[in-house]
XYZ file of N, CA and C in Angstrom:
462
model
N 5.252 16.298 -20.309
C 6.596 15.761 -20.378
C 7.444 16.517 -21.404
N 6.653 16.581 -22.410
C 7.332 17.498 -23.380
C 8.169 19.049 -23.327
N 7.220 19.610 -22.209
C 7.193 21.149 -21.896
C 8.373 20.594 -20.887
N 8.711 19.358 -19.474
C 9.941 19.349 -18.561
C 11.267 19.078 -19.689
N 10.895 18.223 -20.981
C 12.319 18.138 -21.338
C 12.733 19.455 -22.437
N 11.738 20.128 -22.592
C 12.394 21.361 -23.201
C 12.999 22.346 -21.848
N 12.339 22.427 -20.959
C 13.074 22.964 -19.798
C 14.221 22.711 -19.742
N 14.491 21.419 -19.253
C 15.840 20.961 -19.279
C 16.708 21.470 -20.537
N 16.299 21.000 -21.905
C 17.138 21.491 -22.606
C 17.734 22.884 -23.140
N 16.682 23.482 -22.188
C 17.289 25.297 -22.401
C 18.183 25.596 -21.082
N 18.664 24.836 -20.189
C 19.485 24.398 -19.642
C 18.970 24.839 -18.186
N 17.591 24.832 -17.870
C 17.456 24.858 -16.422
C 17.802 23.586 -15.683
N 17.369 23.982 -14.326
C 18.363 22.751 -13.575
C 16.986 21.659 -13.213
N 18.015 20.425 -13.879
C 16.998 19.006 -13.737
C 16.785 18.787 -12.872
N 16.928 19.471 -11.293
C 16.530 18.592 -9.663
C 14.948 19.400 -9.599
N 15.078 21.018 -10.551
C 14.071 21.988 -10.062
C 12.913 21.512 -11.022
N 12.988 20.903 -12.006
C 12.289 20.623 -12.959
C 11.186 19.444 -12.458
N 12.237 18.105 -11.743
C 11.553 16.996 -11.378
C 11.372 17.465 -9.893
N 11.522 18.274 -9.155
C 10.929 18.487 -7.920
C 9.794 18.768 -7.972
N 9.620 20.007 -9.371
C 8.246 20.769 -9.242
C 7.284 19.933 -9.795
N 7.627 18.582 -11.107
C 6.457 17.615 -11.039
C 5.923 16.877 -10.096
N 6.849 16.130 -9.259
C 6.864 15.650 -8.124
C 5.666 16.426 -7.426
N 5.859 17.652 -6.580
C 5.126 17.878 -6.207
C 3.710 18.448 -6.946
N 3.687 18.610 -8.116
C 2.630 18.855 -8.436
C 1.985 17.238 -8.508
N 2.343 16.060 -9.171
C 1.906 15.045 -8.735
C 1.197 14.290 -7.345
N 2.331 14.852 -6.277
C 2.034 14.376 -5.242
C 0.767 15.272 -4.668
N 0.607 16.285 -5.003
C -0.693 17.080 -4.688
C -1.609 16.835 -4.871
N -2.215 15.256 -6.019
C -2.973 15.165 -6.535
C -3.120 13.761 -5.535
N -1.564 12.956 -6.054
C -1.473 11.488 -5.224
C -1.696 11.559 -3.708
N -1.987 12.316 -2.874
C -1.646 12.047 -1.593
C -2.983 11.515 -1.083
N -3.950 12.514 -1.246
C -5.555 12.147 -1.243
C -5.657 10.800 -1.407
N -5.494 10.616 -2.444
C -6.022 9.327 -3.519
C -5.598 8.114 -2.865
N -3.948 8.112 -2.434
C -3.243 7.300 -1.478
C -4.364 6.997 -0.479
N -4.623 8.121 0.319
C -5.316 7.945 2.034
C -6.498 7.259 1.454
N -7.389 7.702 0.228
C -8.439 6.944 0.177
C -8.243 5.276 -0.835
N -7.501 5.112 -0.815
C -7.407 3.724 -1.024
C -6.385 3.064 -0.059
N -5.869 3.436 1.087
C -5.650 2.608 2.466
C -6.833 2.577 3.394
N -7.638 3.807 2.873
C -9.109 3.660 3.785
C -10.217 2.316 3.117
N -9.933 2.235 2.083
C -10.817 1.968 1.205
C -10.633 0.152 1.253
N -8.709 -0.176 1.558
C -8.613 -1.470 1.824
C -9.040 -1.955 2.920
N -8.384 -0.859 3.972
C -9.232 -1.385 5.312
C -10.052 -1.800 5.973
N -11.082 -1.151 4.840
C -12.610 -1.609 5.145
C -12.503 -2.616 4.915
N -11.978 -3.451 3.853
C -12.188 -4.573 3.649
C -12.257 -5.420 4.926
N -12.791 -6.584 4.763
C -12.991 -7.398 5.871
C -12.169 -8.181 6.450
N -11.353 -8.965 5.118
C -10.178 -9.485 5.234
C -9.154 -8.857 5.363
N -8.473 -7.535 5.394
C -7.316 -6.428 5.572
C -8.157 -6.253 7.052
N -8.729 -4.841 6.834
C -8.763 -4.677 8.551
C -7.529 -3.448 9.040
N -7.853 -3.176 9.941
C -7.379 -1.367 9.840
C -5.665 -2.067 10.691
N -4.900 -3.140 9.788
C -3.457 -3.099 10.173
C -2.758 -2.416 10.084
N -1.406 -2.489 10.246
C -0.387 -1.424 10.000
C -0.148 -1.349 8.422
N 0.151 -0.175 8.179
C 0.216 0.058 6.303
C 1.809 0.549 6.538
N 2.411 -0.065 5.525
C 3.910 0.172 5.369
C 3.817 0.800 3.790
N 5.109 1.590 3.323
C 5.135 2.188 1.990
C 6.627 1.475 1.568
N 6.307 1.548 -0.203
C 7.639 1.454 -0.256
C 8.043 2.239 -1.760
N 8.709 3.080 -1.524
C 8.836 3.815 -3.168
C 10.568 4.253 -3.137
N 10.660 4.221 -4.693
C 11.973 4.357 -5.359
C 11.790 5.716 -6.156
N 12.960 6.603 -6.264
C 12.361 7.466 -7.650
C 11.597 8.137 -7.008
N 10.221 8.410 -8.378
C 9.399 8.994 -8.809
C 8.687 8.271 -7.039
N 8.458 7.646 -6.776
C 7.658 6.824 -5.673
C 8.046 7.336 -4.313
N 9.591 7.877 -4.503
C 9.752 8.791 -3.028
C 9.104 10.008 -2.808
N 9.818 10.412 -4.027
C 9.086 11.480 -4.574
C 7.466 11.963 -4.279
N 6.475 10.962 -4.142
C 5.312 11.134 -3.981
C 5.505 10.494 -2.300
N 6.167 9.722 -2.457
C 6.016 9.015 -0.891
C 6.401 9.808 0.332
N 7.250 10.817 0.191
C 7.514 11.314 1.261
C 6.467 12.502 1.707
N 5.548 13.035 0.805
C 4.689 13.874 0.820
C 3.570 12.961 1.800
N 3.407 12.025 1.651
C 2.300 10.818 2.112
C 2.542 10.467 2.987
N 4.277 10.233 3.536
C 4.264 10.219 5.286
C 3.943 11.000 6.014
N 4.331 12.619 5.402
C 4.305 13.230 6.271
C 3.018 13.436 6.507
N 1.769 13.063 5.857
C 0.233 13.389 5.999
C -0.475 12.598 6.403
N 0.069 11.039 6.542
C -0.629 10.302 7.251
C -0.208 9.226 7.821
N -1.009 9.414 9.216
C -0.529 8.139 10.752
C -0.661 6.974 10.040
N -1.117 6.534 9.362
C -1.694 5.062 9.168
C -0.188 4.372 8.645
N 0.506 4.667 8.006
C 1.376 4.741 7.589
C 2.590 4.341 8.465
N 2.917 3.191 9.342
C 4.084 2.972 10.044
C 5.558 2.516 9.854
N 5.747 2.596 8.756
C 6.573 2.048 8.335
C 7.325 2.493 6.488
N 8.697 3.163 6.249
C 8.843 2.876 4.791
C 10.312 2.690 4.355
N 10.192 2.580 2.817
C 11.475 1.847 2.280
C 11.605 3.560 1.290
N 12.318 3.780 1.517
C 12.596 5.291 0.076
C 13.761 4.969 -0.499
N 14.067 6.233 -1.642
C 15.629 6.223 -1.801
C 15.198 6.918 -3.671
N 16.565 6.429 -3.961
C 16.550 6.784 -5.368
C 15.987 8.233 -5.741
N 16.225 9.184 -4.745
C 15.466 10.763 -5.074
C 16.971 11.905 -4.286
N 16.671 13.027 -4.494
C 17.157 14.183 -4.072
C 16.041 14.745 -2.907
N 17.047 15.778 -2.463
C 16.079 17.043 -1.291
C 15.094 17.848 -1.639
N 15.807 17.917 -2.949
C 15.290 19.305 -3.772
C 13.748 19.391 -3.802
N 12.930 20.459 -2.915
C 11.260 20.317 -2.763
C 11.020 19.520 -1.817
N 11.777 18.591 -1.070
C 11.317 17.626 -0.545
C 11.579 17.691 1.193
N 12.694 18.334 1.295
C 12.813 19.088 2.735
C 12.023 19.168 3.768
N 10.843 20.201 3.686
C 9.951 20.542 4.589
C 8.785 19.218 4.671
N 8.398 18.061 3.850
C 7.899 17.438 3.965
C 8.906 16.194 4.906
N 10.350 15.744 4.063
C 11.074 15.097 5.002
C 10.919 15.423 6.594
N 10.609 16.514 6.961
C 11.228 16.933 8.162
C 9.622 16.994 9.133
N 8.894 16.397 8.553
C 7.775 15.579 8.853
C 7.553 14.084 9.115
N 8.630 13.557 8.422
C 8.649 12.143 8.592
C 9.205 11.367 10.217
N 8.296 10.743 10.708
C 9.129 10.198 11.638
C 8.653 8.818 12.011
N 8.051 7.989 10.924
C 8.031 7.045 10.873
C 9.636 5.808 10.282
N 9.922 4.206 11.202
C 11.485 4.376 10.781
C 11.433 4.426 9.181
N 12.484 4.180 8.460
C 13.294 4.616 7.253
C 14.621 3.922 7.040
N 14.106 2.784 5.810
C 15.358 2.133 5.128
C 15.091 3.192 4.171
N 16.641 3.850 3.501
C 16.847 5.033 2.192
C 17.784 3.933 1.780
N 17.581 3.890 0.682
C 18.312 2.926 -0.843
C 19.294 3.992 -1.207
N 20.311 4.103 -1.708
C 20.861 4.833 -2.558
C 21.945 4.524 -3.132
N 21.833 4.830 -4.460
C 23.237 4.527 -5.566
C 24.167 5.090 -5.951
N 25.250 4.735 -5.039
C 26.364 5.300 -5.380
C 26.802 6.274 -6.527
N 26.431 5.434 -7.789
C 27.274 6.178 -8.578
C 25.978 6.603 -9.777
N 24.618 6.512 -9.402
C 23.690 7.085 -9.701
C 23.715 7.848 -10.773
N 23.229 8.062 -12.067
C 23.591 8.979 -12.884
C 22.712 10.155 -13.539
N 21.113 9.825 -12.082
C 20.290 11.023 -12.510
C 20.367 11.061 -11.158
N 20.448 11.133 -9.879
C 20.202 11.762 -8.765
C 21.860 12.258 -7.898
N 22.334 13.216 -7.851
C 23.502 13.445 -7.408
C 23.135 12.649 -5.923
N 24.097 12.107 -5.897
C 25.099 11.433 -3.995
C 24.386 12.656 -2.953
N 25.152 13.994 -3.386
C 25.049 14.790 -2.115
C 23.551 14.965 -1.939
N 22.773 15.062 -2.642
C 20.867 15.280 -2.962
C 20.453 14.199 -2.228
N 20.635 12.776 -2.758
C 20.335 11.653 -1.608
C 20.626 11.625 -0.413
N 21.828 12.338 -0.199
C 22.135 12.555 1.186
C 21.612 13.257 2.313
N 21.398 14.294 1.832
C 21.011 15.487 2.065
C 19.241 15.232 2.381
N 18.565 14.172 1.317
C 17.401 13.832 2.106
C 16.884 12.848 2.907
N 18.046 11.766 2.378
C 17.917 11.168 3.779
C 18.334 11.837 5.611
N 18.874 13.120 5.493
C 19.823 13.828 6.888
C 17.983 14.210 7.026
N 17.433 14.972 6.096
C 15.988 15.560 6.426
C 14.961 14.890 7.117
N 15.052 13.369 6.740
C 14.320 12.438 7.372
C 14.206 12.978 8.848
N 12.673 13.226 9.679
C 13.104 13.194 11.065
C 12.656 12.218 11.974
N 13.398 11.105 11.234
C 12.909 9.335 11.574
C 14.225 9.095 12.502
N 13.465 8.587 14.196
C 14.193 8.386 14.677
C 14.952 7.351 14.476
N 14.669 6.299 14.008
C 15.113 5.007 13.326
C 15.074 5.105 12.101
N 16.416 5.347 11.723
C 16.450 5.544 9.709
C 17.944 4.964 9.564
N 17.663 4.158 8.290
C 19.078 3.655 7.752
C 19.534 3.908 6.682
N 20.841 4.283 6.014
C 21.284 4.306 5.098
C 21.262 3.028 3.976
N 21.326 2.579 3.242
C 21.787 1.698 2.610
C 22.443 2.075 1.397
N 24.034 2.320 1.497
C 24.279 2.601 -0.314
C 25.067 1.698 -1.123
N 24.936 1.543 -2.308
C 25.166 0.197 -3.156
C 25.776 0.813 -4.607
N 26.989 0.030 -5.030
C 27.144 0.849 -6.124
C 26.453 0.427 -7.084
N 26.675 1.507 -8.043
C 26.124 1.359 -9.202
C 24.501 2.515 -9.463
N 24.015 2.280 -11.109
C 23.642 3.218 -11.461
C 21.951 3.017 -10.838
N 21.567 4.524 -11.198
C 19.928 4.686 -11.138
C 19.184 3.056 -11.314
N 18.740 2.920 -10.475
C 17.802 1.721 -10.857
C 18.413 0.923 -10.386
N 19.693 0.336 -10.675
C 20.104 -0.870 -10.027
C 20.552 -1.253 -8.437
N 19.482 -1.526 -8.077
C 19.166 -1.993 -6.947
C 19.677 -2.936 -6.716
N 20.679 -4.033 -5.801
C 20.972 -5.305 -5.498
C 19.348 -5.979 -4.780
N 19.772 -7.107 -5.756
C 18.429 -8.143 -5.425
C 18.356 -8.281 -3.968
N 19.403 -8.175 -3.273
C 19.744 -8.301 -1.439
C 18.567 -7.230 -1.035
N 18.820 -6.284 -1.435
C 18.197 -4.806 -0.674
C 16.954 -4.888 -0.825
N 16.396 -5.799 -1.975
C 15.058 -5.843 -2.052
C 14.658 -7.035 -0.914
N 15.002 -7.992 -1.162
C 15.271 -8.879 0.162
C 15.001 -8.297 1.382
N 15.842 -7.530 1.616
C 16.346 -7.301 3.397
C 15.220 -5.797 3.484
N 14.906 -4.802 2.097
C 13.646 -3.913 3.250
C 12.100 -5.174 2.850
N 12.408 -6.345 2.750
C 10.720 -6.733 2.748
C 11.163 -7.321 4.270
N 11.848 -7.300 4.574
C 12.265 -8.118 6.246
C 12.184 -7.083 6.946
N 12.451 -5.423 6.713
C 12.523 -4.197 7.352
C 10.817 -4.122 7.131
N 10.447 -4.361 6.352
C 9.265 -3.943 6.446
C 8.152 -4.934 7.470
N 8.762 -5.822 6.775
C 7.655 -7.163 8.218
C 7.962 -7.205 9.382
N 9.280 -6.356 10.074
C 9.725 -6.221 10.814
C 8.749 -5.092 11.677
N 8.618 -4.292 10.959
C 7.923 -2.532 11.729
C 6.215 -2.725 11.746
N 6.163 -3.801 10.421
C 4.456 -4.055 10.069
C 4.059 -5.119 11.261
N 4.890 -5.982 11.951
C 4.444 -7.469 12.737
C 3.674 -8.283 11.555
């Protein structure tokens, strides 16, 4: 963490900085993901149902790497991220897609959210944008993707 915020402060660009953790994270998370949806399934009481995702941030960030790698996966909620690195995995996705995004956001530029939700190649994908900053989510939106989600999960 130390070594990304000296990056930043010698003035490289903050989308290239948190893209390249991102994916170095998600390189590690994606595995780990598949083996603990394998790992619930077994369970007796779960049972090989539909698995829905839901990540914000740092959580798209890893999450969109994880659609694009695995079927089990029918369903997700994203948002709160940029394109930047994330492109060629978006354009893997085609499970549907509620994208969150905050208007007036003050670590992820508008056009970056935009730009990865267009990448999505989910035939069923929705926008949702709400003002206000990073993080603040309306209590509604959390509401309405657990209904998007029980919706795609049955």
């Amino acid at each position: 963490m130390t070594e990304n915020r000296g990056r930043i402060g010698a003035g490289e660009d903050t989308a290239a900085v948190v893209a390249a953790l991102h994916e170095l994270i998600a390189g590690q998370a994606v595995a780990d993901w598949q083996a603990v949806i394998t790992a619930v399934q077994e369970l007796d009481h779960v049972g090989a149902g539909p698995v829905g995702y839901w990540g914000m941030s740092m959580g798209c960030g890893l999450g969109v790497p994880l659609l694009a790698a695995e079927p089990r996966i029918r369903a997700a909620v994203l948002g709160l991220l940029g394109v930047h690195g994330l492109a060629e995995a978006a354009a893997r996705v085609t499970v549907p897609v509620r994208f969150l995004l905050q208007w007036d956001d003050d670590l992820v530029p508008r056009d970056q959210g935009l730009a990865l939700f267009d990448a999505l190649a989910s035939a069923e994908k929705t926008l949702h944008a709400n003002p206000g900053k990073h993080g603040e989510i309306p209590g509604f939106e959390m509401d309405s993707s657990l209904r998007f989600l029980a919706r795609h999960l049955g």
